């Protein structure tokens, strides 16, 4: 690094543009005009793509000793495109691309230079050659670094995305970067002929002599390999965004060109070239591909390798090509050493018809724009498009050897249909001989020189015309299908019209020079012609006179919706001019050529793109208004003007009594009042027969018809009134014999003195109507009391009530009361009642309803206002005002909506009572069911428990009312059981919170209760058996119930668990195997009835036995375990019932008696001595008798005691669960361990530890289970 090679020579050779006679023809071709300058016709005949030689260097002469030519092996542009680096002989030459000046002649290599490559930043380039050396140069031509290989350098390639260089030889390739300390080299199995980096710089494609293509990553490792049958001489990656991913073009010496994706899949079919390809280069955006080869030609193709044009043909093989970035130009290097730079100018091809504009893109595609609907569709021909024509629903595309005709699908709205389909017919026409193309509904027109040929879709050359001069312009002018007219412009300035079904042309007009463009108005009265001298002539087709002319015009279009408007372009000044009628043109500074003019939209072609502009016509409209041309002004305004312009047109037309134009203009500004006036005038306008006018004479009518003139004073008076000239309008009305209109005018203006003056002068004026209008004026001035008095005087008491109620002037209540006493009309009284109620004056409203004898309305009003206190008070009727029949209606009319209101406001207990009063127990049950369902769905399980308990209570209450308790006992028991399950499950759900205050023992007992309670049945909705087992397993392991934990884990492993649990459960299931296979004995529940020790889980849970749905029972005697509903521990309670002959009241009295003294018959309390064991034996004997009676039975039987046993029990050890409804028996429990203090919540009959229950009631102020605030006496009997 740091050495300097080959300084720039002092003598620079100039590259000339005329190297040999072989290129004289191409050099004589002038540069075609821009697209905007030749709109309508390309310059020359059928030359839409024209190469032009920019400069040429004939190259170095052959060596004298062996006559070896100085071949141009490689070429590369810098990223900005300002310099071209060329490898010639043993030199590296640097040219200025602008003019071909030789800037640097670098001598750094000792042998032939085979390859050059420019870096992405443009600060350095590399070269390599037969001296096995790679040299890196800076942009000034100074060598900054070199390194060597063991073989000659065949290719060097810079990474387009980073500072990395690949150098390829006959046996390996190296990767160099400025940040690496050395060159990394990789061996290959064959000579490398070509190398290219992908556009993202991630992959390097190597083309080899043995036909392999090796795709390597940035580190040099092989990613994919593609096999070919001949040497791969050139490669190129497509930069087109439309191509699928990274697409590699491969030039192989089996004379084929193929395309491969990065995956190695062939993308398109293989193309036969007919020569050996030596170079491939894409345009910067990938739209075209340049191919050079042994046929001595440089060919421009589409990106799909469809041949478009031969750029140049030379005397030697084309050995290398390169495409200049930014402004594309093609550099060509030959085997003989010549260096040329060519510019290929692609002229646009397009056609226009109405709203549709068709333009060629990428040389093979045609894009059709619908300018008004702003839609577009692309048609891919996959061949070189030479010409295009469009007419209505037909589209013709000229390809090299045929014409394809497309037609629209016939849909509902064909005007915006953009779905073209190819017709079956193919017209075999040589595209090289087609100078102009046209299409009609049934034919295709082809112009070549002075000959015009008509082809039908199914038959070639149906008719042919030979004209006097060459055809320079062709436009289909419309007409019936099969009889269309065609305007033809000739080089001698003539314009002809030819009908496709007629052999004889018709002369339209004769100009001075060749016709370049033709356009015509919709009524065919005007013809716009632009000639070769860029002169615009607007011709009246009837008189053949020129009505308008302009110079320097490149394109013009009439407005499709307004024939009086013409737009034309001046590209030399970047101007668009719009001419309306006979007025002066309006200049707009817009570059481009006008291609369409529809309404207020102006469509301009600029760089093959369509842009739309909005052109307001305010100035032209003002000129029309000034001349009184309102109808033409209306047509002009429809092109696009402001609201102010529309109003100016409307006022002017109205004053001229052009009512139709005025109405249309007022509608545009939404002035409904003026439209109503004009409509009224139009209805009163007499029908006038139009005068006959000559077709060739166009003139405005002079004055108004006589019939209209009679009504003109009234019409003008009305217009004066609307324009604010009130006094003049009133005098005009009076003069025309319409004094009432004058009175109405002043009444509307609130000028009552003038109105009264005109009223006194007229004998036919109604004073009441004037009073009404004065009342309306009082309303407008906010004098509500006066307005109400005037309305009453005018006989409109209802309006007076409305005014007083709405605005509430001072003393309005007294005024309403006076109206109530004076009138009897029901609608007025009801309006007064509504006013009183709105003001909160219930007594006055009640007085009105009493007068109307409409009690239901009063009650209904209270209900609608949700004034429930007043409604309930009214329903009570303490004074006995209402009849029994009326009071009977209150039940459903009052209490049902009251219950619904309470339910909406979450007052469910009150709502339940209201439903009962309304007699709708079904609605109460439905409400409770819905509340229960919502609570379960929302995972509010304690609420679900509470609502199930309420539902069970309501079920029992309704059944007791209907005397069918036994039928609903199963439902009642099931609902209570679900309430218990949801109550316990709420504790399990708390375990899955981030923090739970519950102790492991509580969770353990809850889980046991739930497992036993669920049994083998399906869990209720919302209860997860998996969560219960998970909780049970965790807490059992913590509490030492290892056998139970192992059972729970075994159940869990058989379930589909959440992913978050799976690993944890698997680990816990393995670790629990190391624990003892038993449960702690102190955890085993003991039955206080039979004394049996029970397993932690009821073994009968896997299959239900008997009819009981509750399986949390003793496995020996079936006695249900009574649990505390705070910590779910088993309480020492034994259930018993008195004998059937003993009522509940008698049983309680017996229990409350003091036990008899067995040693003394006196029964005195002071001398009582008794044997406790003997009393215990009574209850124990009762237990034993029950167990013996239950032996062999499937169902559980409670302990039955007689009167003596009841008398022997201590009341401090007995709990009584009162019956929920009359007709049911109470349930009794005896404490087996008196030292354990327990509490019984009377509202729900659920047991608790006394201390826990008292703490919960004090903390929450209610029972934790039933939520009842009054828990009653929660102790023993």
Coordinates of N, CA, C and O in Angstrom, one line a residue, residues 1075-1147:
X1075 N -41.1 -40.3 48.8 CA -41.7 -40.1 50.1 C -42.4 -41.4 50.5 O -42.6 -42.3 49.7
X1076 N -42.7 -41.5 51.8 CA -43.4 -42.8 52.3 C -44.7 -42.9 51.6 O -45.4 -42.0 51.3
X1077 N -45.1 -44.2 51.4 CA -46.4 -44.5 50.7 C -47.5 -44.6 51.8 O -48.1 -45.6 52.0
X1078 N -47.7 -43.5 52.5 CA -48.7 -43.5 53.5 C -49.0 -42.0 53.8 O -48.2 -41.1 53.5
X1079 N -50.2 -41.8 54.4 CA -50.6 -40.5 54.9 C -50.4 -40.4 56.4 O -50.5 -41.4 57.1
X1080 N -50.2 -39.2 56.9 CA -50.1 -39.0 58.3 C -51.4 -39.4 59.0 O -52.5 -39.0 58.5
X1081 N -51.3 -40.1 60.0 CA -52.5 -40.6 60.7 C -53.4 -39.5 61.2 O -54.6 -39.6 61.3
X1082 N -52.7 -38.4 61.7 CA -53.5 -37.3 62.3 C -54.3 -36.5 61.2 O -55.2 -35.7 61.6
X1083 N -54.1 -36.8 60.0 CA -54.8 -36.1 58.9 C -56.1 -36.9 58.5 O -57.0 -36.4 57.9
X1084 N -56.2 -38.2 58.9 CA -57.3 -39.0 58.5 C -58.5 -38.6 59.3 O -58.5 -38.5 60.5
X1085 N -59.6 -38.3 58.6 CA -60.9 -37.9 59.3 C -61.5 -39.1 60.0 O -61.5 -40.2 59.6
X1086 N -62.1 -38.8 61.2 CA -62.7 -39.8 62.0 C -64.2 -39.4 62.1 O -64.6 -38.3 62.2
X1087 N -65.0 -40.5 61.9 CA -66.5 -40.3 61.9 C -66.9 -40.2 63.4 O -66.6 -41.2 64.2
X1088 N -67.5 -39.1 63.8 CA -68.0 -39.0 65.2 C -69.2 -39.7 65.5 O -69.7 -39.8 66.7
X1089 N -69.8 -40.4 64.5 CA -71.0 -41.2 64.8 C -70.7 -42.6 65.0 O -71.1 -43.2 66.0
X1090 N -69.8 -43.2 64.1 CA -69.5 -44.6 64.3 C -68.1 -44.8 64.8 O -67.7 -46.0 65.1
X1091 N -67.3 -43.7 64.8 CA -65.9 -43.9 65.3 C -64.9 -44.4 64.3 O -63.8 -44.7 64.7
X1092 N -65.4 -44.7 63.1 CA -64.5 -45.3 62.1 C -63.5 -44.2 61.6 O -63.9 -43.0 61.4
X1093 N -62.3 -44.6 61.3 CA -61.3 -43.8 60.6 C -61.4 -43.9 59.1 O -61.4 -45.0 58.6
X1094 N -61.5 -42.8 58.5 CA -61.8 -42.7 57.0 C -60.5 -42.4 56.2 O -59.6 -41.7 56.7
X1095 N -60.5 -42.8 55.0 CA -59.4 -42.4 54.1 C -59.6 -40.9 53.8 O -60.7 -40.3 53.9
X1096 N -58.5 -40.3 53.3 CA -58.6 -38.9 53.0 C -59.6 -38.6 51.8 O -60.2 -37.6 51.7
X1097 N -59.7 -39.5 50.9 CA -60.7 -39.4 49.8 C -61.6 -40.6 49.9 O -61.2 -41.7 50.2
X1098 N -62.9 -40.3 49.6 CA -63.9 -41.4 49.7 C -63.7 -42.3 48.5 O -63.7 -41.9 47.3
X1099 N -63.4 -43.6 48.7 CA -63.2 -44.5 47.6 C -64.4 -44.7 46.6 O -64.2 -45.2 45.5
X1100 N -65.5 -44.2 47.1 CA -66.7 -44.4 46.2 C -66.9 -43.2 45.2 O -67.8 -43.2 44.5
X1101 N -65.9 -42.3 45.2 CA -66.0 -41.2 44.3 C -65.8 -41.5 42.9 O -66.3 -40.8 42.0
X1102 N -65.1 -42.6 42.6 CA -64.9 -43.1 41.2 C -66.2 -43.6 40.6 O -66.4 -43.6 39.4
X1103 N -67.2 -44.0 41.4 CA -68.5 -44.4 40.9 C -69.5 -44.1 42.0 O -69.4 -44.5 43.1
X1104 N -70.6 -43.5 41.6 CA -71.6 -43.0 42.5 C -72.4 -44.2 43.0 O -72.7 -45.2 42.2
X1105 N -72.7 -44.2 44.3 CA -73.6 -45.3 44.9 C -74.8 -44.6 45.5 O -74.7 -43.5 46.1
X1106 N -75.9 -45.4 45.4 CA -77.1 -44.8 46.0 C -77.6 -43.7 45.2 O -77.2 -43.4 44.1
X1107 N -78.4 -42.9 45.9 CA -79.1 -41.7 45.2 C -78.5 -40.4 45.7 O -78.8 -39.4 45.2
X1108 N -77.6 -40.5 46.7 CA -77.1 -39.2 47.3 C -76.1 -38.6 46.3 O -75.3 -39.3 45.7
X1109 N -76.2 -37.3 46.2 CA -75.2 -36.6 45.3 C -74.0 -36.1 46.1 O -73.1 -35.6 45.5
X1110 N -74.1 -36.2 47.4 CA -73.0 -35.8 48.3 C -72.2 -37.0 48.8 O -72.7 -37.8 49.5
X1111 N -70.9 -37.0 48.4 CA -70.1 -38.1 48.7 C -69.1 -37.8 49.8 O -68.1 -38.6 50.0
X1112 N -69.2 -36.6 50.4 CA -68.3 -36.2 51.5 C -68.9 -36.8 52.8 O -69.3 -36.1 53.7
X1113 N -68.8 -38.1 52.9 CA -69.5 -38.8 54.0 C -68.6 -39.9 54.5 O -67.5 -40.2 54.0
X1114 N -68.9 -40.4 55.6 CA -68.2 -41.6 56.3 C -68.4 -42.8 55.4 O -69.5 -43.2 55.0
X1115 N -67.2 -43.5 55.1 CA -67.3 -44.6 54.3 C -67.9 -45.8 55.0 O -68.3 -46.8 54.4
X1116 N -68.0 -45.7 56.3 CA -68.5 -46.9 57.1 C -70.0 -46.7 57.3 O -70.8 -47.7 57.0
X1117 N -70.5 -45.6 57.8 CA -71.9 -45.5 58.2 C -72.6 -44.5 57.2 O -73.9 -44.4 57.3
X1118 N -71.9 -43.8 56.4 CA -72.6 -42.9 55.4 C -72.9 -41.5 56.0 O -73.6 -40.7 55.4
X1119 N -72.5 -41.3 57.3 CA -72.8 -40.0 58.0 C -72.1 -38.8 57.3 O -70.9 -38.9 57.1
X1120 N -72.8 -37.8 56.8 CA -72.2 -36.7 56.1 C -71.2 -35.9 57.1 O -71.6 -35.7 58.3
X1121 N -70.0 -35.6 56.6 CA -69.1 -34.8 57.4 C -69.6 -33.4 57.4 O -69.9 -32.8 56.4
X1122 N -69.7 -32.8 58.6 CA -70.2 -31.5 58.8 C -68.9 -30.6 58.9 O -68.1 -30.8 59.8
X1123 N -68.8 -29.7 57.9 CA -67.5 -28.9 57.8 C -67.8 -27.4 58.2 O -68.9 -26.9 58.0
X1124 N -66.7 -26.8 58.7 CA -66.7 -25.4 59.0 C -66.5 -24.7 57.6 O -65.6 -25.0 56.9
X1125 N -67.4 -23.8 57.3 CA -67.3 -23.2 55.9 C -66.4 -21.9 55.9 O -66.6 -21.0 55.1
X1126 N -65.4 -22.0 56.8 CA -64.3 -21.0 56.7 C -63.0 -21.7 56.5 O -62.2 -21.3 55.7
X1127 N -62.7 -22.8 57.3 CA -61.5 -23.5 57.1 C -61.7 -24.9 56.6 O -60.8 -25.7 56.4
X1128 N -63.0 -25.3 56.4 CA -63.4 -26.6 55.9 C -62.9 -27.8 56.7 O -62.7 -28.9 56.1
X1129 N -62.6 -27.6 58.0 CA -62.3 -28.8 58.8 C -63.6 -29.5 59.2 O -64.7 -28.9 59.3
X1130 N -63.5 -30.8 59.5 CA -64.6 -31.6 59.9 C -65.0 -31.3 61.3 O -64.1 -31.3 62.2
X1131 N -66.2 -30.9 61.6 CA -66.6 -30.5 62.9 C -67.2 -31.8 63.7 O -67.8 -32.6 63.0
X1132 N -67.1 -31.8 65.0 CA -67.5 -33.0 65.8 C -69.0 -32.9 66.0 O -69.5 -32.6 67.1
X1133 N -69.8 -33.1 65.0 CA -71.3 -33.0 65.0 C -71.9 -34.3 64.5 O -71.4 -34.9 63.6
X1134 N -73.0 -34.7 65.2 CA -73.7 -35.9 64.8 C -75.1 -35.5 64.6 O -75.8 -34.9 65.4
X1135 N -75.6 -35.9 63.4 CA -77.0 -35.5 62.9 C -78.0 -36.5 63.6 O -77.7 -37.7 63.6
X1136 N -79.1 -35.9 64.1 CA -80.1 -36.8 64.6 C -81.5 -36.1 64.3 O -81.6 -34.9 64.1
X1137 N -82.6 -37.0 64.4 CA -83.9 -36.4 64.1 C -84.8 -37.1 65.2 O -84.6 -38.2 65.7
X1138 N -85.8 -36.3 65.7 CA -86.8 -36.9 66.6 C -87.7 -37.9 65.9 O -87.7 -38.0 64.7
X1139 N -88.4 -38.7 66.7 CA -89.3 -39.6 66.1 C -90.4 -38.9 65.4 O -90.7 -37.7 65.7
X1140 N -91.0 -39.5 64.4 CA -92.0 -38.8 63.6 C -93.2 -38.3 64.4 O -93.8 -37.3 63.9
X1141 N -93.4 -38.9 65.5 CA -94.6 -38.5 66.3 C -94.3 -37.2 67.1 O -95.2 -36.6 67.7
X1142 N -93.0 -36.8 67.2 CA -92.7 -35.6 67.9 C -92.5 -34.5 67.0 O -91.7 -34.5 66.1
X1143 N -93.2 -33.4 67.2 CA -93.0 -32.2 66.4 C -91.8 -31.5 66.8 O -91.2 -31.7 67.8
X1144 N -91.4 -30.5 65.9 CA -90.2 -29.7 66.1 C -90.4 -28.9 67.4 O -89.4 -28.7 68.2
X1145 N -91.5 -28.3 67.6 CA -91.7 -27.5 68.8 C -91.6 -28.4 70.1 O -91.0 -28.0 71.1
X1146 N -92.2 -29.6 70.0 CA -92.1 -30.5 71.2 C -90.6 -30.9 71.4 O -90.2 -31.0 72.6
X1147 N -89.9 -31.2 70.3 CA -88.5 -31.6 70.4 C -87.7 -30.5 71.1 O -86.9 -30.8 72.0

